[in-house]
Short mmCIF file of C-alpha atoms in Angstrom, two decimals:
data_model
loop_
_atom_site.label_atom_id
_atom_site.label_comp_id
_atom_site.label_asym_id
_atom_site.label_seq_id
_atom_site.Cartn_x
_atom_site.Cartn_y
_atom_site.Cartn_z
CA MET A 1 -2.43 38.40 -47.55
CA SER A 2 -0.50 40.48 -50.07
CA ALA A 3 0.52 43.97 -49.04
CA VAL A 4 0.13 47.13 -51.06
CA LYS A 5 3.43 48.63 -52.12
CA PRO A 6 4.05 52.10 -50.70
CA ALA A 7 3.13 54.69 -53.28
CA SER A 8 6.63 56.23 -53.07
CA ARG A 9 8.08 53.13 -54.74
CA ASP A 10 5.79 53.39 -57.74
CA PRO A 11 7.21 55.10 -60.79
CA PHE A 12 5.34 58.34 -61.41
CA PRO A 13 4.15 57.37 -64.90
CA GLN A 14 2.56 54.22 -63.48
CA ARG A 15 0.75 56.17 -60.77
CA ALA A 16 -0.33 58.80 -63.29
CA ARG A 17 -1.75 56.14 -65.60
CA MET A 18 -3.57 54.53 -62.68
CA HIS A 19 -5.20 57.79 -61.65
CA ALA A 20 -6.06 58.64 -65.24
CA GLY A 21 -7.69 55.24 -65.73
CA TYR A 22 -9.68 55.52 -62.51
CA HIS A 23 -10.97 58.99 -63.33
CA TRP A 24 -11.74 57.98 -66.91
CA ARG A 25 -14.05 55.34 -65.45
CA ASN A 26 -15.51 57.31 -62.55
CA SER A 27 -15.01 61.06 -62.82
CA GLY A 28 -17.98 63.39 -62.63
CA SER A 29 -16.06 66.24 -64.24
CA PRO A 30 -18.18 67.69 -67.09
CA PHE A 31 -15.07 67.92 -69.27
CA VAL A 32 -14.12 64.27 -68.69
CA THR A 33 -17.67 62.98 -69.14
CA ARG A 34 -18.15 64.92 -72.40
CA LEU A 35 -14.81 63.70 -73.71
CA ARG A 36 -15.56 60.11 -72.78
CA ASP A 37 -19.07 60.19 -74.26
CA HIS A 38 -17.66 61.52 -77.53
CA TRP A 39 -14.91 58.91 -77.59
CA ASP A 40 -17.13 55.99 -76.60
CA THR A 41 -19.81 56.66 -79.21
CA ARG A 42 -17.74 57.87 -82.18
CA ARG A 43 -18.68 56.58 -85.63
CA THR A 44 -15.27 54.96 -86.16
CA ALA A 45 -15.40 52.88 -82.97
CA VAL A 46 -15.91 49.12 -83.12
CA PHE A 47 -18.47 47.63 -80.74
CA PRO A 48 -19.39 44.10 -79.65
CA SER A 49 -22.62 42.68 -81.01
CA VAL A 50 -23.86 39.56 -79.23
CA ARG A 51 -26.95 37.41 -79.62
CA SER A 52 -27.84 35.38 -76.53
CA ASP A 53 -30.26 32.45 -76.82
CA LEU A 54 -31.67 31.06 -73.58
CA ALA A 55 -34.95 29.51 -72.44
CA GLY A 56 -36.68 30.01 -75.78
CA LEU A 57 -35.89 33.72 -75.94
CA SER A 58 -33.18 35.51 -77.91
CA VAL A 59 -31.76 38.87 -76.81
CA GLY A 60 -29.34 40.79 -78.99
CA TYR A 61 -27.06 43.39 -77.46
CA SER A 62 -24.91 45.74 -79.53
CA GLY A 63 -22.92 48.79 -78.52
CA LEU A 64 -20.99 50.01 -75.52
CA ARG A 65 -18.90 47.23 -74.03
CA GLU A 66 -20.12 47.93 -70.49
CA GLY A 67 -23.54 46.74 -71.60
CA LEU A 68 -22.30 43.17 -71.91
CA ALA A 69 -21.86 43.03 -68.13
CA TYR A 70 -24.53 45.46 -66.99
CA THR A 71 -27.31 44.65 -69.44
CA LEU A 72 -26.90 41.41 -71.38
CA GLU A 73 -25.79 39.45 -68.31
CA PHE A 74 -28.83 40.75 -66.42
CA THR A 75 -31.14 39.38 -69.11
CA GLU A 76 -29.35 36.04 -68.90
CA LEU A 77 -29.62 35.89 -65.12
CA ARG A 78 -33.35 36.50 -65.38
CA ARG A 79 -33.86 34.02 -68.22
CA GLU A 80 -31.75 31.23 -66.75
CA GLU A 81 -34.02 30.75 -63.72
CA GLY A 82 -35.35 27.23 -64.23
CA ALA A 83 -33.56 26.82 -67.57
CA GLU A 84 -32.04 23.44 -68.34
CA SER A 85 -29.00 24.78 -70.22
CA PRO A 86 -26.88 27.95 -70.17
CA ALA A 87 -27.07 30.77 -72.66
CA VAL A 88 -25.64 30.23 -76.13
CA ARG A 89 -23.92 33.33 -77.45
CA ALA A 90 -23.00 34.28 -80.99
CA SER A 91 -20.62 37.24 -81.16
CA SER A 92 -19.63 39.66 -83.88
CA LEU A 93 -18.52 43.28 -84.22
CA VAL A 94 -20.30 46.37 -85.49
CA SER A 95 -18.96 49.83 -86.28
CA GLY A 96 -20.25 53.00 -84.70
CA ALA A 97 -21.59 54.07 -88.07
CA ARG A 98 -23.59 50.87 -88.56
CA LEU A 99 -24.79 50.92 -84.95
CA ARG A 100 -27.06 53.75 -86.05
CA ASP A 101 -28.82 51.44 -88.52
CA PRO A 102 -31.02 48.80 -86.82
CA ALA A 103 -31.13 46.82 -90.06
CA ALA A 104 -27.39 46.19 -89.69
CA LEU A 105 -27.77 44.55 -86.27
CA PRO A 106 -28.28 40.82 -85.63
CA GLU A 107 -31.90 39.72 -85.47
CA ALA A 108 -33.26 38.69 -82.05
CA ASP A 109 -36.60 38.59 -80.26
CA ILE A 110 -35.50 41.60 -78.22
CA ARG A 111 -32.83 43.94 -79.53
CA ILE A 112 -30.90 46.27 -77.23
CA VAL A 113 -28.39 48.95 -78.26
CA GLY A 114 -26.11 50.65 -75.72
CA THR A 115 -25.20 54.11 -76.98
CA SER A 116 -25.38 57.83 -76.32
CA ALA A 117 -28.60 59.41 -75.12
CA SER A 118 -28.86 61.55 -78.25
CA LEU A 119 -28.56 58.56 -80.60
CA ALA A 120 -30.95 56.38 -78.56
CA ARG A 121 -33.59 59.12 -78.79
CA ARG A 122 -33.28 59.13 -82.59
CA MET A 123 -33.75 55.38 -83.00
CA PRO A 124 -37.10 53.98 -84.26
CA LYS A 125 -40.00 54.46 -81.83
CA GLU A 126 -42.07 51.37 -82.74
CA ALA A 127 -42.30 48.79 -79.93
CA SER A 128 -39.34 50.41 -78.21
CA LEU A 129 -38.18 52.20 -75.07
CA VAL A 130 -35.26 54.48 -74.23
CA ILE A 131 -33.82 53.28 -70.92
CA PRO A 132 -31.00 54.57 -68.70
CA MET A 133 -27.97 52.31 -68.83
CA ARG A 134 -27.46 52.88 -65.10
CA VAL A 135 -29.08 54.86 -62.30
CA HIS A 136 -27.63 55.95 -58.96
CA PHE A 137 -29.21 56.10 -55.51
CA VAL A 138 -28.33 59.10 -53.35
CA ILE A 139 -29.23 60.63 -50.01
CA ASP A 140 -29.11 64.41 -49.61
CA PHE A 141 -28.54 65.66 -46.06
CA ASP A 142 -30.19 68.80 -44.70
CA GLY A 143 -28.17 69.18 -41.51
CA ASP A 144 -30.61 67.17 -39.40
CA PRO A 145 -29.18 63.65 -38.81
CA ALA A 146 -32.55 62.39 -37.58
CA SER A 147 -34.28 63.25 -40.86
CA ALA A 148 -32.01 60.88 -42.79
CA ARG A 149 -32.99 58.07 -40.43
CA ARG A 150 -36.67 58.87 -40.78
CA ALA A 151 -36.43 58.59 -44.57
CA ILE A 152 -35.45 54.91 -44.27
CA SER A 153 -38.43 52.59 -44.46
CA LYS A 154 -40.02 51.87 -41.08
CA ARG A 155 -39.44 48.14 -41.50
CA GLU A 156 -35.74 48.64 -42.24
CA ARG A 157 -35.28 50.92 -39.24
CA SER A 158 -37.04 48.51 -36.90
CA GLN A 159 -35.00 45.52 -38.09
CA PHE A 160 -31.71 47.42 -37.82
CA ASN A 161 -32.48 48.70 -34.32
CA SER A 162 -33.27 45.15 -33.21
CA ASP A 163 -30.11 43.74 -34.80
CA MET A 164 -27.99 46.53 -33.32
CA ARG A 165 -29.22 45.80 -29.79
CA ARG A 166 -28.45 42.12 -30.31
CA HIS A 167 -24.94 42.44 -31.75
CA GLN A 168 -23.66 45.81 -30.50
CA TRP A 169 -21.74 46.53 -33.69
CA GLY A 170 -18.99 49.11 -33.72
CA TRP A 171 -18.32 51.50 -36.62
CA GLU A 172 -15.20 53.55 -37.11
CA VAL A 173 -13.22 55.35 -39.77
CA THR A 174 -9.56 54.38 -40.05
CA SER A 175 -6.50 55.29 -42.12
CA GLU A 176 -4.53 52.12 -41.29
CA PRO A 177 -2.91 50.54 -44.41
CA GLU A 178 -3.05 47.19 -42.59
CA TRP A 179 -6.83 47.42 -42.43
CA PHE A 180 -6.96 48.31 -46.11
CA ASN A 181 -5.08 45.10 -46.90
CA ALA A 182 -7.30 42.99 -44.65
CA PHE A 183 -10.47 44.62 -45.93
CA TYR A 184 -9.55 44.20 -49.59
CA ASP A 185 -8.36 40.58 -49.33
CA ASP A 186 -10.62 39.12 -46.65
CA HIS A 187 -13.82 41.14 -46.94
CA TYR A 188 -14.30 42.91 -50.25
CA ARG A 189 -13.05 40.28 -52.70
CA PRO A 190 -14.74 37.29 -51.02
CA THR A 191 -18.00 39.25 -50.86
CA MET A 192 -17.87 40.14 -54.54
CA PHE A 193 -17.18 36.53 -55.48
CA ARG A 194 -20.02 35.27 -53.29
CA ARG A 195 -22.48 37.73 -54.81
CA HIS A 196 -21.43 37.52 -58.46
CA GLY A 197 -19.27 34.41 -58.92
CA ALA A 198 -17.53 34.35 -62.28
CA ARG A 199 -19.42 37.55 -63.20
CA GLU A 200 -17.78 39.58 -60.42
CA ARG A 201 -16.58 43.07 -61.32
CA THR A 202 -13.97 44.41 -58.92
CA GLU A 203 -11.75 47.43 -58.53
CA GLY A 204 -8.06 46.58 -58.79
CA ARG A 205 -6.04 46.61 -55.58
CA ASN A 206 -3.58 49.34 -56.60
CA ALA A 207 -6.29 51.63 -57.96
CA ALA A 208 -8.34 51.11 -54.80
CA TYR A 209 -5.34 52.05 -52.67
CA GLU A 210 -4.12 55.03 -54.67
CA CYS A 211 -7.42 56.52 -55.82
CA LEU A 212 -9.73 55.65 -52.93
CA PHE A 213 -7.88 54.82 -49.72
CA ARG A 214 -5.36 57.67 -49.88
CA THR A 215 -7.92 60.44 -50.23
CA GLY A 216 -11.18 58.73 -49.29
CA ARG A 217 -12.71 57.23 -46.18
CA LEU A 218 -12.19 53.64 -45.05
CA PHE A 219 -14.62 52.22 -42.46
CA ARG A 220 -14.45 49.18 -40.23
CA LEU A 221 -17.41 47.26 -38.82
CA THR A 222 -16.69 45.33 -35.64
CA GLN A 223 -18.54 42.83 -33.49
CA ASP A 224 -17.18 42.08 -30.00
CA GLY A 225 -14.14 44.13 -31.00
CA LYS A 226 -13.36 41.91 -34.00
CA PRO A 227 -13.55 43.30 -37.58
CA ILE A 228 -16.34 41.63 -39.55
CA GLY A 229 -16.86 44.05 -42.43
CA GLY A 230 -16.14 47.43 -43.89
CA ALA A 231 -16.54 49.97 -46.66
CA LEU A 232 -14.21 52.10 -48.76
CA CYS A 233 -15.61 55.40 -50.07
CA HIS A 234 -14.51 58.13 -52.43
CA TRP A 235 -14.61 61.58 -50.85
CA ASP A 236 -15.06 64.80 -52.80
CA PRO A 237 -14.28 67.62 -50.34
CA ARG A 238 -15.38 70.38 -52.72
CA GLN A 239 -18.85 68.97 -53.34
CA LYS A 240 -18.96 67.21 -49.96
CA VAL A 241 -20.07 64.01 -51.69
CA LEU A 242 -19.22 60.62 -50.19
CA THR A 243 -19.52 57.76 -52.68
CA LEU A 244 -19.64 54.15 -51.57
CA ARG A 245 -17.26 52.24 -53.83
CA LEU A 246 -16.21 48.97 -52.14
CA LEU A 247 -17.82 47.04 -49.31
CA GLY A 248 -17.75 43.57 -47.89
CA VAL A 249 -18.08 41.28 -44.90
CA GLU A 250 -15.55 38.81 -43.54
CA ASP A 251 -15.05 35.92 -45.98
CA GLY A 252 -18.32 36.93 -47.68
CA ALA A 253 -19.84 34.55 -45.14
CA GLU A 254 -23.57 33.87 -45.03
CA ARG A 255 -23.68 34.38 -41.25
CA HIS A 256 -23.00 38.09 -41.72
CA TYR A 257 -26.02 38.37 -44.01
CA GLU A 258 -28.20 36.40 -41.62
CA SER A 259 -27.18 38.57 -38.65
CA GLY A 260 -27.90 41.77 -40.57
CA ALA A 261 -24.24 42.88 -40.54
CA PHE A 262 -24.08 43.42 -44.30
CA LYS A 263 -27.16 45.62 -44.22
CA ALA A 264 -25.82 47.41 -41.14
CA ILE A 265 -22.98 48.83 -43.24
CA TYR A 266 -25.55 50.95 -45.11
CA HIS A 267 -27.32 52.10 -41.96
CA LEU A 268 -24.11 53.00 -40.16
CA LEU A 269 -22.71 54.78 -43.19
CA ILE A 270 -25.85 56.92 -43.39
CA GLY A 271 -25.53 57.80 -39.71
CA TRP A 272 -21.84 58.70 -40.02
CA ALA A 273 -22.40 60.81 -43.14
CA ALA A 274 -25.27 62.72 -41.54
CA GLU A 275 -23.11 63.65 -38.55
CA ASN A 276 -19.85 64.45 -40.35
CA GLY A 277 -20.57 67.19 -42.85
CA VAL A 278 -21.48 65.06 -45.86
CA GLU A 279 -24.03 66.79 -48.09
CA ARG A 280 -24.67 63.84 -50.39
CA LEU A 281 -24.12 60.12 -49.92
CA ASP A 282 -24.02 58.20 -53.19
CA PHE A 283 -24.72 54.48 -52.95
CA GLN A 284 -23.73 54.17 -56.61
CA GLY A 285 -25.80 52.47 -59.17
CA THR A 286 -27.49 49.51 -60.64
CA GLU A 287 -29.27 48.46 -63.78
CA PRO A 288 -32.64 50.23 -64.22
CA PHE A 289 -34.70 47.03 -64.06
CA LEU A 290 -37.07 46.92 -61.09
CA SER A 291 -36.67 43.14 -60.73
CA LYS A 292 -32.98 43.67 -59.97
CA GLY A 293 -32.41 42.89 -56.31
CA THR A 294 -29.97 45.79 -55.91
CA PHE A 295 -32.60 48.22 -57.15
CA GLN A 296 -35.09 47.12 -54.51
CA TRP A 297 -32.39 46.94 -51.83
CA LYS A 298 -31.08 50.48 -52.27
CA ARG A 299 -34.55 51.97 -52.62
CA ARG A 300 -35.38 51.01 -49.02
CA PHE A 301 -32.87 53.43 -47.50
CA GLY A 302 -34.78 56.59 -48.37
CA THR A 303 -32.66 57.19 -51.45
CA ARG A 304 -33.40 59.40 -54.45
CA VAL A 305 -32.89 58.02 -57.96
CA ILE A 306 -30.68 60.11 -60.22
CA MET A 307 -28.83 59.71 -63.48
CA PRO A 308 -25.19 58.76 -62.78
CA PRO A 309 -22.86 61.73 -62.22
CA ASN A 310 -20.16 60.06 -64.35
CA HIS A 311 -20.08 59.17 -68.06
CA PHE A 312 -23.07 56.83 -67.69
CA GLY A 313 -25.26 59.89 -67.12
CA ASP A 314 -25.47 60.53 -70.86
CA LYS A 315 -25.69 56.92 -72.01
CA ARG A 316 -28.86 55.00 -72.74
CA LEU A 317 -30.23 51.67 -73.87
CA TRP A 318 -32.54 51.53 -76.84
CA LEU A 319 -34.71 48.44 -76.40
CA GLN A 320 -36.90 47.25 -79.24
CA VAL A 321 -39.09 44.15 -79.35
CA ARG A 322 -38.85 42.33 -82.67
CA GLN A 323 -41.10 39.30 -82.10
CA ASP A 324 -44.40 38.94 -80.27
CA THR A 325 -44.12 35.53 -78.57
CA PRO A 326 -45.25 34.14 -75.19
CA ALA A 327 -41.62 34.07 -74.03
CA VAL A 328 -41.15 37.73 -74.96
CA ARG A 329 -44.32 38.71 -73.13
CA ASP A 330 -43.36 36.67 -70.08
CA TYR A 331 -39.96 38.37 -69.95
CA LEU A 332 -41.28 41.92 -70.38
CA VAL A 333 -43.93 41.49 -67.70
CA ALA A 334 -41.48 39.85 -65.28
CA ASN A 335 -38.96 42.68 -65.64
CA PRO A 336 -40.52 46.13 -65.39
CA THR A 337 -38.04 48.91 -66.03
CA LEU A 338 -37.31 52.58 -65.66
CA ALA A 339 -37.55 54.42 -68.96
CA GLU A 340 -36.99 57.96 -70.16
CA THR A 341 -40.04 60.07 -70.97
CA ALA A 342 -40.22 62.44 -73.93
CA ASP A 343 -39.34 65.33 -71.60
CA GLY A 344 -36.34 63.55 -70.08
CA LEU A 345 -37.89 62.40 -66.79
CA LEU A 346 -37.85 58.87 -65.41
CA GLU A 347 -40.92 56.68 -65.34
CA ALA A 348 -41.51 53.09 -64.26
CA VAL A 349 -42.95 50.97 -67.07
CA TYR A 350 -45.02 47.92 -66.13
CA PHE A 351 -46.07 45.69 -69.03
CA HIS A 352 -49.20 43.55 -68.84
CA ASP A 353 -51.85 41.80 -70.90
CA GLU A 354 -55.05 39.85 -70.21
CA GLN A 355 -53.15 36.77 -69.00
CA ARG A 356 -50.25 38.57 -67.31
CA PRO A 357 -50.95 41.21 -64.64
CA PRO A 358 -48.37 43.96 -64.10
CA ARG A 359 -45.66 43.08 -61.57
CA LEU A 360 -46.44 45.93 -59.21
CA ASP A 361 -44.74 43.98 -56.42
CA PHE A 362 -41.49 45.34 -57.90
CA SER A 363 -41.98 48.81 -56.51
CA ALA A 364 -40.50 51.90 -58.13
CA LYS A 365 -41.57 54.28 -55.38
CA ALA A 366 -38.65 56.64 -54.84
CA PRO A 367 -37.96 60.34 -55.28
CA GLY A 368 -36.63 60.87 -58.78
CA VAL A 369 -39.07 58.43 -60.41
CA ASP A 370 -41.67 60.81 -61.80
CA ARG A 371 -44.47 58.33 -62.41
CA ALA A 372 -45.49 54.72 -63.01
CA ARG A 373 -47.16 53.69 -66.26
CA ASN A 374 -48.95 50.44 -67.07
CA VAL A 375 -48.42 49.49 -70.71
CA ASP A 376 -50.74 47.07 -72.48
CA LEU A 377 -48.61 44.66 -74.49
CA ASP A 378 -51.28 44.31 -77.16
CA GLU A 379 -50.95 48.03 -77.87
CA PHE A 380 -47.16 48.17 -77.43
CA LEU A 381 -46.57 45.25 -79.80
CA ALA A 382 -49.24 46.22 -82.35
CA PRO A 383 -46.62 47.62 -84.82
CA LEU A 384 -45.22 44.08 -85.17
CA LEU A 385 -48.41 42.76 -86.78
#
């Protein structure tokens, strides 16, 4: 495994740039988030504009570059199930000024624009939704460790208790650089590759060391005294917020999923946070689509859904349907989503029609989701006639 260079050997400008880049991506500072929102959505910026054709359905995404990974790739993952060929993409560029004009965007069955919340709210209302680009899942602690455990679903608690008796896992916080190296190389990276393959999105080693390990909390999960997993968290001592940033199990191996070890990281982190002065544990975010496995996974731990505390908090997706086809209807029904209400709250939107019942099996039940709304596709798509 490759070792991290001691920070003292790094030239100061390099370290400064690393910290600046990390905080530009992740900071919750109001000043930084306002500055980034202004910069990211300026009229003179140039944005990607991509049309993706797959399984008889075209989705066009234009706007913030993060949406290519967080939004367009999600639509492709959902459309490629059972498809005989991969997505075909056609790419172009669009200016920030033209992003405000839907007529300037490539035609597609479903059109999505990633932009600021203020601009998304001013886009056309016909057959459209304003959707968070990301949401976060948090647990707020009230000083009673047992209450955090009770908030976890009964089924999750029962399964974890059974697995814990069987495997006798150990959980500890450590500041050993050697464990950082082992965790990053042998746990975190293999896990990310196993879960996402070529689509994996990872934090760079040096940034993880300098911006997370040095001032955060690094945990080690053991079984029979042998490390089999871990987690690296950002720690904000002023707000007493612990944010899960990196996690993984040894070699990303399937046996650690089957044994419950991967899930145990979440349970054990909740227990540690509740007993060590953490006021909020942030499990970070996911796309706002209820069919996303991560959404359903994180909801089970008694979490509350919030808008991201970083620059994503003021970014939205404007989704507009352009064609009423069976493939469009199938996709919308299969992928219910969180959307923003007129008064800025979050609601779960379930599409349906006479042939397609709403997918209520994708639950949105969680604090922070104000309501669930069933939307008749015949009514929603009526403006297209």
